[in-house]
XYZ file of C-alpha atoms in Angstrom:
203
model
C -15.123 -11.185 21.806
C -12.622 -13.083 19.655
C -9.088 -13.566 20.817
C -6.690 -11.033 19.344
C -4.604 -12.463 16.519
C -0.978 -13.215 17.429
C 0.077 -10.722 14.746
C -1.959 -7.881 16.302
C 0.003 -5.124 18.070
C 0.801 -6.145 21.632
C -1.098 -3.235 23.186
C -4.195 -4.176 21.211
C -3.905 -7.814 22.258
C -3.760 -6.754 25.897
C -6.863 -4.529 25.588
C -8.770 -7.284 23.799
C -7.871 -9.683 26.595
C -8.969 -7.205 29.277
C -12.388 -6.713 27.653
C -12.838 -10.455 27.289
C -11.953 -11.089 30.940
C -14.302 -8.326 32.140
C -17.137 -9.665 30.001
C -16.657 -13.203 31.285
C -15.916 -12.672 34.971
C -16.111 -8.970 35.831
C -13.568 -6.287 36.679
C -12.402 -8.107 39.806
C -11.032 -10.918 37.625
C -8.605 -8.600 35.811
C -5.095 -9.461 36.961
C -1.817 -8.991 35.119
C -1.160 -12.719 35.183
C -4.511 -13.580 33.621
C -4.177 -10.787 31.064
C -0.766 -12.096 30.028
C -2.159 -15.607 29.620
C -5.239 -14.494 27.649
C -3.254 -12.116 25.413
C -0.358 -14.509 24.870
C 2.229 -11.994 26.063
C 4.774 -11.879 28.864
C 3.808 -10.576 32.281
C 6.321 -7.753 31.873
C 4.656 -6.650 28.635
C 1.428 -5.908 30.481
C 3.084 -3.598 33.003
C 5.250 -2.047 30.288
C 2.225 -0.894 28.270
C -0.040 -0.138 31.250
C 1.504 0.969 34.522
C -1.683 0.646 36.590
C -4.977 -1.215 36.457
C -6.690 2.156 36.167
C -4.795 2.766 32.923
C -5.867 -0.664 31.689
C -9.541 -0.136 32.460
C -9.628 3.409 31.094
C -7.986 2.497 27.795
C -10.125 -0.612 27.419
C -13.327 1.393 27.902
C -12.249 4.081 25.448
C -11.171 1.478 22.900
C -14.582 -0.174 23.062
C -16.356 3.150 22.624
C -14.172 4.148 19.672
C -15.074 0.901 17.931
C -18.754 1.491 18.672
C -18.434 5.059 17.409
C -16.932 3.806 14.178
C -19.917 1.500 13.592
C -22.459 4.215 14.359
C -20.590 6.785 12.250
C -20.968 4.423 9.307
C -24.679 4.190 10.092
C -25.042 7.980 10.246
C -23.257 8.313 6.912
C -25.504 5.660 5.398
C -28.600 7.530 6.595
C -27.287 10.725 5.007
C -26.119 9.356 1.653
C -28.778 6.728 0.993
C -31.770 8.657 2.292
C -32.884 5.821 4.561
C -36.342 6.144 6.065
C -36.962 5.917 9.791
C -37.869 2.211 9.707
C -34.697 1.246 7.837
C -32.503 3.352 10.099
C -34.071 1.903 13.264
C -33.515 -1.608 11.971
C -29.877 -0.868 11.207
C -29.376 0.734 14.605
C -30.757 -2.387 16.245
C -28.326 -4.562 14.319
C -25.340 -2.374 15.137
C -26.245 -1.907 18.799
C -27.126 -5.502 19.622
C -25.172 -7.531 17.115
C -26.213 -11.061 16.275
C -25.211 -12.969 19.412
C -25.352 -12.521 23.158
C -21.784 -12.828 24.407
C -19.251 -11.515 26.882
C -18.166 -8.709 24.551
C -21.487 -6.962 25.112
C -21.270 -7.338 28.893
C -17.836 -5.723 29.211
C -18.857 -2.055 28.740
C -21.683 -2.333 31.270
C -19.249 -3.786 33.801
C -16.916 -0.857 33.144
C -19.670 1.752 33.464
C -20.734 0.263 36.797
C -17.124 0.244 37.940
C -16.879 3.928 37.007
C -19.670 4.540 39.500
C -17.396 3.142 42.204
C -14.107 4.574 40.948
C -14.252 8.281 40.171
C -10.965 8.032 38.269
C -12.859 6.274 35.483
C -15.699 8.793 35.325
C -13.916 11.096 32.905
C -13.509 8.203 30.475
C -17.157 7.222 30.983
C -18.260 10.821 30.338
C -16.179 10.854 27.162
C -17.829 7.609 26.112
C -21.364 8.903 26.618
C -20.450 12.178 24.922
C -19.386 10.255 21.830
C -22.652 8.299 21.838
C -24.686 11.498 22.237
C -22.902 13.146 19.323
C -23.494 10.191 17.043
C -27.135 9.903 18.086
C -27.634 13.564 17.240
C -26.072 13.023 13.802
C -28.321 10.066 13.050
C -31.462 11.824 14.271
C -30.562 14.909 12.235
C -30.037 12.765 9.143
C -33.547 11.395 9.663
C -35.020 14.879 9.912
C -35.965 14.606 13.589
C -36.558 18.017 15.218
C -34.430 18.940 18.247
C -32.021 16.128 17.482
C -29.358 17.351 19.890
C -31.841 17.646 22.750
C -33.118 14.110 22.148
C -29.697 12.524 21.676
C -29.063 11.646 25.325
C -32.560 10.159 25.654
C -31.969 8.040 22.570
C -28.653 6.796 23.924
C -30.284 5.951 27.262
C -33.027 4.027 25.459
C -30.557 2.044 23.365
C -28.336 1.181 26.319
C -31.260 0.318 28.568
C -32.674 -2.069 25.981
C -29.230 -3.554 25.376
C -28.992 -4.285 29.089
C -32.483 -5.763 29.130
C -31.606 -7.973 26.154
C -28.449 -9.193 27.878
C -30.368 -9.953 31.063
C -33.456 -11.563 29.519
C -32.592 -12.594 25.964
C -35.215 -10.258 24.472
C -34.809 -9.996 20.695
C -33.027 -7.054 19.084
C -36.260 -6.268 17.224
C -37.542 -4.705 20.454
C -34.820 -2.075 20.160
C -35.841 -1.144 16.636
C -39.488 -0.870 17.730
C -38.563 1.362 20.673
C -36.426 3.614 18.484
C -39.287 3.993 16.030
C -41.621 4.948 18.867
C -39.177 7.582 20.137
C -38.410 9.097 16.727
C -42.012 9.187 15.578
C -43.098 10.682 18.873
C -40.481 13.412 18.549
C -41.420 14.184 14.957
C -45.175 14.248 15.614
C -45.363 15.824 19.052
C -47.800 18.738 19.481
C -46.399 22.084 18.480
C -43.871 20.639 16.004
C -43.930 22.272 12.609
C -45.813 20.334 9.951
C -47.027 17.800 12.499
C -50.650 18.530 11.773
C -51.357 18.446 15.507
C -52.651 21.299 17.651
C -50.328 22.998 20.062
C -50.715 21.764 23.633
C -52.307 24.262 26.009
């Protein structure tokens, strides 16, 4: 994650610094002193904008998700307006979800989700994050004509995030994500009992 520009709003610079620290060294490394140094702000500015570390972590997680949601909203709109086929949409989703480089920015949200498992005060923010992902997944699947898009949304999100984690841990290429998405979408569209699938209904 790039350093926030000196001209960026102070609150944004602090959040950017928090996400960078978490991605590099984990939640335990987040201290006001280090945040101030990374963000290029005074120590008092950190406590002025965020009274507690919980506030810092919550807002950092939600900021990350909002940025992710913006990228995926653009993808959903592209699917709708350009009539992308399943292969094109899966490829785009892989690019948006995994990016082009393995870096600390992609580790930060996983650190925060794990921390939410230990700190119930963060679970509401984590639930909001996954809700946003589910909604966007449903929009993209609907745009592709996938039946039961809302029911499959959470499974799609779990697949994407699981493969992101695997890529971060092993260096697997992003192409694996596109392949897995294609398998899921085609399986949903062609499963027995689906209209126009040409397959017999399972007994």
